[in-house]
mmCIF file of C-alpha atoms and ligand atoms in Angstrom:
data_model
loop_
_atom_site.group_PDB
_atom_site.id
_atom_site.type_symbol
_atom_site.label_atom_id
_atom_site.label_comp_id
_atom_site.label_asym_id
_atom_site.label_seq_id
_atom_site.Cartn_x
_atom_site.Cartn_y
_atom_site.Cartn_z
ATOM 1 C CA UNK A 1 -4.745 -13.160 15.419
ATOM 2 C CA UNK A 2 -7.562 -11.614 14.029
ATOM 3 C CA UNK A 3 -6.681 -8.765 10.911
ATOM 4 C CA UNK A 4 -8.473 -6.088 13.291
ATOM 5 C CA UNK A 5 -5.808 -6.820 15.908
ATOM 6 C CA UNK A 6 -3.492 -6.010 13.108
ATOM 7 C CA UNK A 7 -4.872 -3.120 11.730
ATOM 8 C CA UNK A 8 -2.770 0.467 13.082
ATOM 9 C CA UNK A 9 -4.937 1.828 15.712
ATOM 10 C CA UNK A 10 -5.067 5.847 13.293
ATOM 11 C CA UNK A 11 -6.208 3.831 10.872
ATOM 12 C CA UNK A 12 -9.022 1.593 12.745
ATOM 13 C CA UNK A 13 -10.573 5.101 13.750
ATOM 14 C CA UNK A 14 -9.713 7.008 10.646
ATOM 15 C CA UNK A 15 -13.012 8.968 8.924
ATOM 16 C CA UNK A 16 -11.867 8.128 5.936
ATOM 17 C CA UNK A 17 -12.384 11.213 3.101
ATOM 18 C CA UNK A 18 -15.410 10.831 0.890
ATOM 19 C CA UNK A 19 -14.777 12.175 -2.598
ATOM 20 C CA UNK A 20 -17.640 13.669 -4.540
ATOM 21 C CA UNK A 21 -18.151 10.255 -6.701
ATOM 22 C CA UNK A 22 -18.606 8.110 -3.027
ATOM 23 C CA UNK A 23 -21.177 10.522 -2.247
ATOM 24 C CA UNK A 24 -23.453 10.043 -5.434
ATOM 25 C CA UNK A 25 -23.297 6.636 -7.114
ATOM 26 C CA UNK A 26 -24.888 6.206 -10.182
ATOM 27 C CA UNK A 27 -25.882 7.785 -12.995
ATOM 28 C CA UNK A 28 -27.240 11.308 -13.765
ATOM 29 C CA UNK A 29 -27.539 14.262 -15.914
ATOM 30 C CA UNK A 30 -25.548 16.958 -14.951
ATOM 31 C CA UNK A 31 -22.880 16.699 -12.835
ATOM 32 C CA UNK A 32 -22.524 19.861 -10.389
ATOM 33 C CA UNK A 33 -20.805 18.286 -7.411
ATOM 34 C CA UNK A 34 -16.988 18.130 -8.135
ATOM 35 C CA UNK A 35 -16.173 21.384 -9.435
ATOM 36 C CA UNK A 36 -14.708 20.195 -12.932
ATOM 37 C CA UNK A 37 -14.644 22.204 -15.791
ATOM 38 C CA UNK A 38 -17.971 21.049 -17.908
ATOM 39 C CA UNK A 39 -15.531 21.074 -20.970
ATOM 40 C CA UNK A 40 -12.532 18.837 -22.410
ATOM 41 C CA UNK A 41 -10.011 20.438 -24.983
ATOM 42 C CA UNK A 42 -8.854 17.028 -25.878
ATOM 43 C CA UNK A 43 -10.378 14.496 -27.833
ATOM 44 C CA UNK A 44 -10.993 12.046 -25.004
ATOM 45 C CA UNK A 45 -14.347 11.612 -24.206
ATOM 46 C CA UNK A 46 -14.984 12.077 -19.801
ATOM 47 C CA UNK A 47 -11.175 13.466 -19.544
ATOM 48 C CA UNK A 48 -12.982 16.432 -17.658
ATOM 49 C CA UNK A 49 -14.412 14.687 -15.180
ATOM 50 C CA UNK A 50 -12.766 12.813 -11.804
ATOM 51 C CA UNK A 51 -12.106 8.891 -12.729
ATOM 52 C CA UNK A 52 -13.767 6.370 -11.001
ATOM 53 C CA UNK A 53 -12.998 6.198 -7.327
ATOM 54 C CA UNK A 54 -13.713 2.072 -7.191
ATOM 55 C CA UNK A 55 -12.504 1.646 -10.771
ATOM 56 C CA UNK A 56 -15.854 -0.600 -11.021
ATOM 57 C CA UNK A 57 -15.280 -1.156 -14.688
ATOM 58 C CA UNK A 58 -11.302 -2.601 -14.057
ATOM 59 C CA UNK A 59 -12.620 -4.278 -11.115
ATOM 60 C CA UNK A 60 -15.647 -6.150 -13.246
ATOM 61 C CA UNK A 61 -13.301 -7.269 -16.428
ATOM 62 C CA UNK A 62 -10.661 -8.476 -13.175
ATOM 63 C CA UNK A 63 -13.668 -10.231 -11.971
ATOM 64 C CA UNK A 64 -14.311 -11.789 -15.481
ATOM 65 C CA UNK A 65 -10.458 -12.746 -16.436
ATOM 66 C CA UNK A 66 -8.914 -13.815 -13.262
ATOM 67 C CA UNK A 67 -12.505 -14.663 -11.378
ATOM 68 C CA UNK A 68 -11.934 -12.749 -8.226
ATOM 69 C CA UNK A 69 -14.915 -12.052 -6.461
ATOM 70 C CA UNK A 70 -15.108 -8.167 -6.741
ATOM 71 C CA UNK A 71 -15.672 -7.192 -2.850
ATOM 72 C CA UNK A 72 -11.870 -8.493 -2.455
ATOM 73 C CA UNK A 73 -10.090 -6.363 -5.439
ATOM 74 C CA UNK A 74 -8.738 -3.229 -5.033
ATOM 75 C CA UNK A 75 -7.232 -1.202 -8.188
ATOM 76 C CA UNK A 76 -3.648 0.368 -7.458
ATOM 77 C CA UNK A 77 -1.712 2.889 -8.997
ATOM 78 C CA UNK A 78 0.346 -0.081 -10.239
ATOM 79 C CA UNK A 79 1.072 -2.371 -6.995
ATOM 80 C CA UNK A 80 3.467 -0.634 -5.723
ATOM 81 C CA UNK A 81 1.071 1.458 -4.504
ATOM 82 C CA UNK A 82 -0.647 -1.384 -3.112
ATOM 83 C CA UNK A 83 2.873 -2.682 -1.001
ATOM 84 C CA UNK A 84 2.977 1.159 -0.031
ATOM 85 C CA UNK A 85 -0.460 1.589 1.414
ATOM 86 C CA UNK A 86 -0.510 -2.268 2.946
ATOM 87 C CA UNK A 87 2.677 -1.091 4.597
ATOM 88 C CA UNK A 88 1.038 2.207 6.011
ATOM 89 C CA UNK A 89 -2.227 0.455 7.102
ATOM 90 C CA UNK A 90 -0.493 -2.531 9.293
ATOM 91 C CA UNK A 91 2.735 -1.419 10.315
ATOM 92 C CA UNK A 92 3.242 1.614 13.377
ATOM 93 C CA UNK A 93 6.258 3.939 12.279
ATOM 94 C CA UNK A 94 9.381 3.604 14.431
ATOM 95 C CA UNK A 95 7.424 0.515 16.119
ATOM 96 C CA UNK A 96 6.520 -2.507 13.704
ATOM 97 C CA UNK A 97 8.805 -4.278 11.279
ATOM 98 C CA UNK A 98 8.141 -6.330 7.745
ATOM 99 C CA UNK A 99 10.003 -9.802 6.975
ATOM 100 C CA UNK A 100 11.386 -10.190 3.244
ATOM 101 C CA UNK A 101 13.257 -13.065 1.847
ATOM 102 C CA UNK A 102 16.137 -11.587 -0.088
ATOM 103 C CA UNK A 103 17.258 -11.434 -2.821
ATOM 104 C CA UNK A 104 13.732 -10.230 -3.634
ATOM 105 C CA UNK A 105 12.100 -7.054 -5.534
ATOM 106 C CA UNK A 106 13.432 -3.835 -4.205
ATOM 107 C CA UNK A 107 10.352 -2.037 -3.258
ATOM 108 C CA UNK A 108 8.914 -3.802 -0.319
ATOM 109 C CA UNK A 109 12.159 -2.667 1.611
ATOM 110 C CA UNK A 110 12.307 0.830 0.116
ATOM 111 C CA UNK A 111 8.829 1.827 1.217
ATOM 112 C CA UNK A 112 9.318 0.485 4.507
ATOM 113 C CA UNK A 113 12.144 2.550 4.803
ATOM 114 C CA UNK A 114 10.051 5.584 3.880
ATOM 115 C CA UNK A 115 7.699 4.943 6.585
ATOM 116 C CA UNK A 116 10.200 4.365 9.064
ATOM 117 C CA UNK A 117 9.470 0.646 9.515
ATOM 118 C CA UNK A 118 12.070 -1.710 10.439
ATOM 119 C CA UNK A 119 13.316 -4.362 7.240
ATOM 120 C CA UNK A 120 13.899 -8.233 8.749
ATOM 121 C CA UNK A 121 15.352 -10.514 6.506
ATOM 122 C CA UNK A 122 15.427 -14.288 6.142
ATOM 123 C CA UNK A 123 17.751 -14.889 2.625
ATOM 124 C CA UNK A 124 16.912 -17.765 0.405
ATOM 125 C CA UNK A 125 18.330 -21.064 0.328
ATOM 126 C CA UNK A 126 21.291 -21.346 -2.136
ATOM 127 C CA UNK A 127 19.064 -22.767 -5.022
ATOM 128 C CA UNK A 128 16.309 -19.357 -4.180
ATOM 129 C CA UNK A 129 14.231 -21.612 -2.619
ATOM 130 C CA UNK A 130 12.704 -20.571 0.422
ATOM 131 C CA UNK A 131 14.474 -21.791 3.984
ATOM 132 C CA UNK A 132 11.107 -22.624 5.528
ATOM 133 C CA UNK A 133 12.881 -23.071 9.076
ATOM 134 C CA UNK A 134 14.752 -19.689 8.688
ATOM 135 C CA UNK A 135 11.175 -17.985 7.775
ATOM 136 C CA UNK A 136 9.550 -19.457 10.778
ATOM 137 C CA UNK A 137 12.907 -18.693 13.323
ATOM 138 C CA UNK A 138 12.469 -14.940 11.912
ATOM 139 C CA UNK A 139 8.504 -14.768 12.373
ATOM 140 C CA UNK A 140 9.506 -16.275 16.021
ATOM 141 C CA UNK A 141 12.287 -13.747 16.418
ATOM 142 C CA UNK A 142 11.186 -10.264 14.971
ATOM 143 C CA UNK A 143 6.921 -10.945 14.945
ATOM 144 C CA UNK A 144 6.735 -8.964 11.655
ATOM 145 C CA UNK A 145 3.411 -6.990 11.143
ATOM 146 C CA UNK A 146 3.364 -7.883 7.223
ATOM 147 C CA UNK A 147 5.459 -10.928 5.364
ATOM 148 C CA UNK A 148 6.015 -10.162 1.583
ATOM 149 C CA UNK A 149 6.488 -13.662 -0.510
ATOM 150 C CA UNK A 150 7.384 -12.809 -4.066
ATOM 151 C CA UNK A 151 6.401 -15.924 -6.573
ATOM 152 C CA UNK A 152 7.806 -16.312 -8.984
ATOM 153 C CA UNK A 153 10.303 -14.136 -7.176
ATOM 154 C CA UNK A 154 12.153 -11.058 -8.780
ATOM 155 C CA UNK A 155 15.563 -11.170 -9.626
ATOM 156 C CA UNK A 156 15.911 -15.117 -9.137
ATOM 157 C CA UNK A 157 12.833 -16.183 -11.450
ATOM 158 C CA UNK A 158 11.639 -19.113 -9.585
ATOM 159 C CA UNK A 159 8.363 -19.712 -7.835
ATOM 160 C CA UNK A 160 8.042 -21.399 -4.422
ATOM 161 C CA UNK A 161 6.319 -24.415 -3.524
ATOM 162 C CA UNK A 162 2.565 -23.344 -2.379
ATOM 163 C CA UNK A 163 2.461 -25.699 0.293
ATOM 164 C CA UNK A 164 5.468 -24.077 1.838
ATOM 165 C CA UNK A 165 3.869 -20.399 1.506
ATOM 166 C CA UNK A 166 0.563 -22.101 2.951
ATOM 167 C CA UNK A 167 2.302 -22.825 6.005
ATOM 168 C CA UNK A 168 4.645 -19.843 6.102
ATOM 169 C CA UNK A 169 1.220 -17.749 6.543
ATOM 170 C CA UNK A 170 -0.460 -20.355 8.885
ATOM 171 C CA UNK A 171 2.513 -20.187 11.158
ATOM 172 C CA UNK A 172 2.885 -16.189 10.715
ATOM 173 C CA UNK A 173 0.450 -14.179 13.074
ATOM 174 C CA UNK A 174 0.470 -11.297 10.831
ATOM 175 C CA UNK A 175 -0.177 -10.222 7.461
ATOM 176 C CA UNK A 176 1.162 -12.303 4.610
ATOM 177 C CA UNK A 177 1.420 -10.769 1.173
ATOM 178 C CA UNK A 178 2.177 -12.918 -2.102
ATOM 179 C CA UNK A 179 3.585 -10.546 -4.826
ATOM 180 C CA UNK A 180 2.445 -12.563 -7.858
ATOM 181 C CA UNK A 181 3.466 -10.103 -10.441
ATOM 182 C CA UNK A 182 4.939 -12.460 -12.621
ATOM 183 C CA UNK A 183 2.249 -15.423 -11.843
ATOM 184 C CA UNK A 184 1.040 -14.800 -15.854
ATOM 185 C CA UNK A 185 4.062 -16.772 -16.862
ATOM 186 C CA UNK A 186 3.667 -19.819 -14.517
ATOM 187 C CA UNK A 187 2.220 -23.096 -14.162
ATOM 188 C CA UNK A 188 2.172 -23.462 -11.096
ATOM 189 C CA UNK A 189 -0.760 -22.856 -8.555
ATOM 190 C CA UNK A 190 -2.105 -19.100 -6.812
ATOM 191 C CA UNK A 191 -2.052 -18.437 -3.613
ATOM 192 C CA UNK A 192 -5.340 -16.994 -4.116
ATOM 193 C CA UNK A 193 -6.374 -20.261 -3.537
ATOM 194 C CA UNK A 194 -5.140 -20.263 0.202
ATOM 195 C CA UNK A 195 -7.489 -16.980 0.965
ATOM 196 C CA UNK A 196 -10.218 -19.102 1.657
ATOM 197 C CA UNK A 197 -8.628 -21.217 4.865
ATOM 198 C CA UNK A 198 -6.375 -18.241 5.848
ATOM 199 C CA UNK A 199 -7.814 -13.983 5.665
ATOM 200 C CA UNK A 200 -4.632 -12.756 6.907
ATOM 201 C CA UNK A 201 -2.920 -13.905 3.088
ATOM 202 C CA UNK A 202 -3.257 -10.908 0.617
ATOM 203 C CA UNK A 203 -2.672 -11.798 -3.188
ATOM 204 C CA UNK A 204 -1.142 -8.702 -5.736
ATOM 205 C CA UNK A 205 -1.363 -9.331 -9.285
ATOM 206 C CA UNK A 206 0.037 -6.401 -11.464
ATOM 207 C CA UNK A 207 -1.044 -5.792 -15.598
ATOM 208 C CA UNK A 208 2.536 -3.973 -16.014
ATOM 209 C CA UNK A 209 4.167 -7.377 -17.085
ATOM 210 C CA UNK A 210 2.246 -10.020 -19.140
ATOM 211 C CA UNK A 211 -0.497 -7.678 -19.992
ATOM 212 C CA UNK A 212 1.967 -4.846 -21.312
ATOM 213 C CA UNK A 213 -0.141 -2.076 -19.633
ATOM 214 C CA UNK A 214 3.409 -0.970 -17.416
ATOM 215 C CA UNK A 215 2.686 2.864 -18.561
ATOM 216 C CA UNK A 216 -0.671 2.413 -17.389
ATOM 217 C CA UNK A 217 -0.065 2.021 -13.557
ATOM 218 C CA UNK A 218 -2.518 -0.999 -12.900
ATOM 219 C CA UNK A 219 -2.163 -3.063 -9.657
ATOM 220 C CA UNK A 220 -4.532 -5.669 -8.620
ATOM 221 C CA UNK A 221 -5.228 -6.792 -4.628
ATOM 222 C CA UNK A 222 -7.279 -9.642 -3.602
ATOM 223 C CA UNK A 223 -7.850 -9.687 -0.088
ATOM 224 C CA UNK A 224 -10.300 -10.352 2.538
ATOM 225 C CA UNK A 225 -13.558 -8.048 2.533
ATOM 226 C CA UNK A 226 -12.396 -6.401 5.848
ATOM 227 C CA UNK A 227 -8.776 -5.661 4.270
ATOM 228 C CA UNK A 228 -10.009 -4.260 1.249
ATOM 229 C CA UNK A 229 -12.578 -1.666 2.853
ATOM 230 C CA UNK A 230 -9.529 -0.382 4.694
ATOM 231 C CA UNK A 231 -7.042 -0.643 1.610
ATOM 232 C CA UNK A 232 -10.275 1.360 0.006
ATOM 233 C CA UNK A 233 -10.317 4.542 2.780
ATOM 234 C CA UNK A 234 -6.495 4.659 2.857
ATOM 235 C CA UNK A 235 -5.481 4.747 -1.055
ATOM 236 C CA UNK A 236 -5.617 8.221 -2.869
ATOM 237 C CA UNK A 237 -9.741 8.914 -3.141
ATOM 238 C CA UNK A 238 -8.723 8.911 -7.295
ATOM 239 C CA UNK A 239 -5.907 6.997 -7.443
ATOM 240 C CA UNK A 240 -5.891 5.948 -11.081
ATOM 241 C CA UNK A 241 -6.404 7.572 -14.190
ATOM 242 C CA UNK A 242 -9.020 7.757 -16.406
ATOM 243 C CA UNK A 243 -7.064 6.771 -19.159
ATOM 244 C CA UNK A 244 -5.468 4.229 -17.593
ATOM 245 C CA UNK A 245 -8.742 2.534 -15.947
ATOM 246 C CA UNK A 246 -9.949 2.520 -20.187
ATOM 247 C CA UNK A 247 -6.638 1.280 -21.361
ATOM 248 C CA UNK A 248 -7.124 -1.769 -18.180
ATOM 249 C CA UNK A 249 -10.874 -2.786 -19.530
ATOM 250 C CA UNK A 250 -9.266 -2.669 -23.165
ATOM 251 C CA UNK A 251 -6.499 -4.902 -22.269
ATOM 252 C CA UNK A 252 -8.400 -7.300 -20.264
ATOM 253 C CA UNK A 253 -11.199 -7.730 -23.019
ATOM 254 C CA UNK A 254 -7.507 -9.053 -25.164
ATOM 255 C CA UNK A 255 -7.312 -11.854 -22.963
ATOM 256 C CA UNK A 256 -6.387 -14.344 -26.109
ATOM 257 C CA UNK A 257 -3.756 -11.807 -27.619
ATOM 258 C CA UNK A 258 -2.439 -11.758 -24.140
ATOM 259 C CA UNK A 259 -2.447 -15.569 -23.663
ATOM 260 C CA UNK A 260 -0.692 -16.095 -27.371
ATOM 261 C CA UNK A 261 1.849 -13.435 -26.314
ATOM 262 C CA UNK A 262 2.788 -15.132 -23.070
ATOM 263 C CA UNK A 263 3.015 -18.489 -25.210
ATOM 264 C CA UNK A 264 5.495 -17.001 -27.441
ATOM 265 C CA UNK A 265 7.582 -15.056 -24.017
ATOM 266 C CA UNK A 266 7.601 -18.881 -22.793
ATOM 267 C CA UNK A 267 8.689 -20.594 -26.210
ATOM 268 C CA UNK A 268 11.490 -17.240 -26.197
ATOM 269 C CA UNK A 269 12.277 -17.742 -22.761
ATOM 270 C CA UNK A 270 13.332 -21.794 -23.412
ATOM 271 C CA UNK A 271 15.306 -21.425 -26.695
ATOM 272 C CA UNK A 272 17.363 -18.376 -24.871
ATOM 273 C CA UNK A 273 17.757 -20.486 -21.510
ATOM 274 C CA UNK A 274 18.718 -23.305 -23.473
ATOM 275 C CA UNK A 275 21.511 -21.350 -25.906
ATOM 276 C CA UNK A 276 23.142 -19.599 -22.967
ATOM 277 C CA UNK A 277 23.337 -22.035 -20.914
ATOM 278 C CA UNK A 278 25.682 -23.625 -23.873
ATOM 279 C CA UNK A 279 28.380 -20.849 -23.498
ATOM 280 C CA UNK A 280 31.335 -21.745 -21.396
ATOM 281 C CA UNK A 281 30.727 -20.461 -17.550
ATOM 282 C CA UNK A 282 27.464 -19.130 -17.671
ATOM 283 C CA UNK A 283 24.692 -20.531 -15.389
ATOM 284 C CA UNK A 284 21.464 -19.962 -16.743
ATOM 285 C CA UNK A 285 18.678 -20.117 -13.177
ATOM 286 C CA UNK A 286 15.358 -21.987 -14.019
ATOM 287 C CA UNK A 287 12.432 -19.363 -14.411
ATOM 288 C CA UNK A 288 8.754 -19.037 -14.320
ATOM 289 C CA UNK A 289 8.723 -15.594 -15.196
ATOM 290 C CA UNK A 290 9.353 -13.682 -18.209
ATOM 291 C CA UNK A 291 13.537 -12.678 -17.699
ATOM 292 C CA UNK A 292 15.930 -15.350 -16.668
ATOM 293 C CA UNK A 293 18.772 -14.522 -13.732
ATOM 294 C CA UNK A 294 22.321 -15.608 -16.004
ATOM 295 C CA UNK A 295 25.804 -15.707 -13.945
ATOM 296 C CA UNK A 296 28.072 -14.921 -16.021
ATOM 297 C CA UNK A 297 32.350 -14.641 -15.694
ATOM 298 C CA UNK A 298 32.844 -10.380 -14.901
ATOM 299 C CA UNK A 299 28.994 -9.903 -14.859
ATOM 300 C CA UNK A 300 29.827 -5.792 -14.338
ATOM 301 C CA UNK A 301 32.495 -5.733 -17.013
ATOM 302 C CA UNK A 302 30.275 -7.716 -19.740
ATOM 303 C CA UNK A 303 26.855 -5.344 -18.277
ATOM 304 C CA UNK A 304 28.818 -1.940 -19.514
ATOM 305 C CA UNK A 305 29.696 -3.567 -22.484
ATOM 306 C CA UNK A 306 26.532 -4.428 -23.143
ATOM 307 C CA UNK A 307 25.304 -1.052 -22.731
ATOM 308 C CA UNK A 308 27.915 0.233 -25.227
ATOM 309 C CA UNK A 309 26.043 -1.747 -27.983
ATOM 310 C CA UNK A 310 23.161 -0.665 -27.085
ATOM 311 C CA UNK A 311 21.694 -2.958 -24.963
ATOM 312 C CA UNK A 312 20.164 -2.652 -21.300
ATOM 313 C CA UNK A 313 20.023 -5.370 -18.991
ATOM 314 C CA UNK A 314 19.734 -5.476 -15.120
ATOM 315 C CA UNK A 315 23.220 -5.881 -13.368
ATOM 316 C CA UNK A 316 22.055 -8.056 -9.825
ATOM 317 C CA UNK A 317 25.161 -8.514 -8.535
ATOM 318 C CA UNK A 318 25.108 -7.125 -5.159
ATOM 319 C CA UNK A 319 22.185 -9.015 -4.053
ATOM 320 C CA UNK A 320 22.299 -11.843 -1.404
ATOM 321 C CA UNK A 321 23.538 -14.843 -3.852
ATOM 322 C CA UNK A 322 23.244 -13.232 -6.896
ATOM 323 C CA UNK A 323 27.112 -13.057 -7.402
ATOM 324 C CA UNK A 324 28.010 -12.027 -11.356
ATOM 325 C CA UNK A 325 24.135 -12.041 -11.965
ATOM 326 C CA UNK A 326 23.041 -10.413 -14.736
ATOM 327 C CA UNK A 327 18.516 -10.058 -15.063
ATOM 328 C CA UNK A 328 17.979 -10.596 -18.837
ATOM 329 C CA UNK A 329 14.291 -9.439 -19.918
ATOM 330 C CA UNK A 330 12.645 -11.642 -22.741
ATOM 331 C CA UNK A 331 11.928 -9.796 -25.621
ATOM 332 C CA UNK A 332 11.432 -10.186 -29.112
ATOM 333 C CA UNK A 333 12.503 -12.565 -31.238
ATOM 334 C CA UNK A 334 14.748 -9.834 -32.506
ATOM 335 C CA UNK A 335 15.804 -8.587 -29.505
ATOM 336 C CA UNK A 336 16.855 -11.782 -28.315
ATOM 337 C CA UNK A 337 18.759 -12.592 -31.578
ATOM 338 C CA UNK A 338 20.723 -9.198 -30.824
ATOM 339 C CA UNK A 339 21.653 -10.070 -27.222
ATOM 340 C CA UNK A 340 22.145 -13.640 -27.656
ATOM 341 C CA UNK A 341 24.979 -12.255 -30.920
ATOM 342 C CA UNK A 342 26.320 -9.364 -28.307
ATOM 343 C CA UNK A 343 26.696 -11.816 -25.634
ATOM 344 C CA UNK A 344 28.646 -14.484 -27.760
ATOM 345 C CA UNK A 345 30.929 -12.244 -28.889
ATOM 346 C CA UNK A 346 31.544 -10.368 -25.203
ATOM 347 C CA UNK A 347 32.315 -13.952 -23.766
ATOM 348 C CA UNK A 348 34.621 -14.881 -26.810
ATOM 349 C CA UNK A 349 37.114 -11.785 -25.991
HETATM 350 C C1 PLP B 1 7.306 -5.110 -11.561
HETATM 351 C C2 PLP B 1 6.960 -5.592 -10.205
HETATM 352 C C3 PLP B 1 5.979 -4.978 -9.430
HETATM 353 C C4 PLP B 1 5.468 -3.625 -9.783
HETATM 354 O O1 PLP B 1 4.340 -3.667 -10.474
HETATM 355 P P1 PLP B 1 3.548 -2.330 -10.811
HETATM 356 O O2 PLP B 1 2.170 -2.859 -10.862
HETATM 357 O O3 PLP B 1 4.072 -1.870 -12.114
HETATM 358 O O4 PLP B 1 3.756 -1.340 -9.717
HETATM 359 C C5 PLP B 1 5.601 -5.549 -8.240
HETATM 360 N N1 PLP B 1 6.204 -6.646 -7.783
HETATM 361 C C6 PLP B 1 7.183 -7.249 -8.486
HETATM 362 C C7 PLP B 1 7.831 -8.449 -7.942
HETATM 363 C C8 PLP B 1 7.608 -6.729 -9.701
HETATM 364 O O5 PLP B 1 8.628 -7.299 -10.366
#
């Protein structure tokens, strides 16, 4: 099916809103046209003015750093926004439906929800992998207008098999969107690389993980050219910050702190998985991201305890197989000296 086909008929024919900066690009002298104040009384040079409709300057160092070709990126307000406006472009309120494979991140059923589209699910194998026969039984069965694949998936930490995605989306008419917020932390392969050979696949990347930029609000969507010109007339005409498109360039031109970081999250990640999965009845699930998924005996009792010393994990519990799992953040060495200590003693009383 062709993405046009796919493509809400409002938004096909929308006249999309032209803010003052799509009207004049370029550089000039005076700026008259947007009705800012010609002052700032903060030391922040351009806080005055409107930020960057395209953020060019994100998109370019996104370019540079992850190589996307810049006519496919879009710039979020983190990517939630991104799963929120993909949502609102392909799916018909009261009429079309998404597919998710639970247990999966939160959000791609909650803003379905809020726009009164229908939430399929197909659940995950026993070991989180994907059940490619379920996937393709629930395409068959509820022909969902967008697919969200999360790799490496949120809560369960593991990534799936490419060649499994690659035929999920060949066999799926519709859209199929691969959440790769945590992809900074794995080996394995992106499904950018199945754009090429299939348009209807849409790739988010996010800098509110591995690139510590969460305050910031920075999504990133590669996507065909046709996709992204519509993603581009539906999003907020200014949809991120100033501050936060300087604060993305900054971060991206640290591409070698960043890298040295994620070596020591990874080196964290192993010595944690490794000394947990020593203490009596704990199951520590392999991860490519940067928080392992730990069952654990009484996961709620040993989560409020937890929080009584001060420390905050995620309690997963009620999600589809995630029975007395606990989500346990990698953080510093420190911080993972304190809750390794706090969760020795917790499963010692
Ligand atoms: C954290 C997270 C996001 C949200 O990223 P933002 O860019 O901060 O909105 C998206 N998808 C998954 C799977 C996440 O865990």
């Amino acid at each position: 099916m062709s993405v046009k086909n796919l493509i809400r008929e409002n938004i096909l024919t929308l006249e999309p809103y032209r803010c003052a900066r799509d009207e004049f690009e370029g550089d000039a002298d005076i700026y008259l046209d947007a009705n800012e104040n010609y002052r700032t009384f903060l030391q922040r040079v351009g806080i005055n003015r409107y930020p960057d409709p395209h953020s060019a300057r994100v998109v370019e160092a996104v370019h540079e750093v992850f190589g996307f070709p810049k006519e496919k990126v879009i710039i979020g307000n983190g990517s939630d926004e991104i799963i929120d406006l993909l949502i609102r472009i392909f799916c018909n309120p009261g009429r079309d439906s998404i597919l998710i494979f639970p247990p999966t991140y939160g959000a791609y059923k909650v803003f379905a929800s809020i726009n009164d589209v229908e939430v399929h699910t197909a659940e995950l194998a026993e070991n989180f992998e994907l059940d490619e026969k379920k996937a393709v039984e629930a395409i068959d069965a509820y022909k969902p207008k967008i697919v969200f694949i999360c790799s490496p998936n949120n809560p369960t930490g593991n990534s799936f098999d490419l060649e499994v995605i690659r035929r999920i989306a060949e066999h799926n008419p519709g859209i199929t969107v691969v959440d790769e917020a945590y992809h900074d932390f794995s080996e394995k392969p992106s499904a950018y690389t199945l754009m090429d050979e299939n348009e209807r696949i849409v790739v988010m990347r996010t800098l509110s993980k591995a690139w510590g930029l969460a305050g910031a609000r920075i999504g990133i969507c590669v996507s065909s050219e046709e996709i992204h010109d519509i993603l581009y007339n539906v999003k907020y005409p200014y949809n991120v910050p100033l501050p936060s498109q300087q604060a993305a360039v900054s971060a991206l031109e640290k591409g070698h702190l960043v890298k040295k970081c994620i070596e020591e999250v990874l080196l964290s990640r192993e010595i944690l998985e490794e000394r947990l999965a020593r203490f009596k009845g704990v199951h520590v699930f392999p991860s490519d991201a940067n928080f392992l998924l730990v069952r654990v005996p009484d996961a709620e009792s040993i989560y409020r305890r937890l929080i009584k010393k001060g420390i905050i994990v995620r309690l997963r519990s009620s999600e589809p197989g995630c029975r007395d799992c606990l989500r346990i953040t990698i953080g510093s060495h420190d911080e993972n000296v304190e809750l390794y200590n706090a969760l020795k003693e917790l499963l010692n009383e």
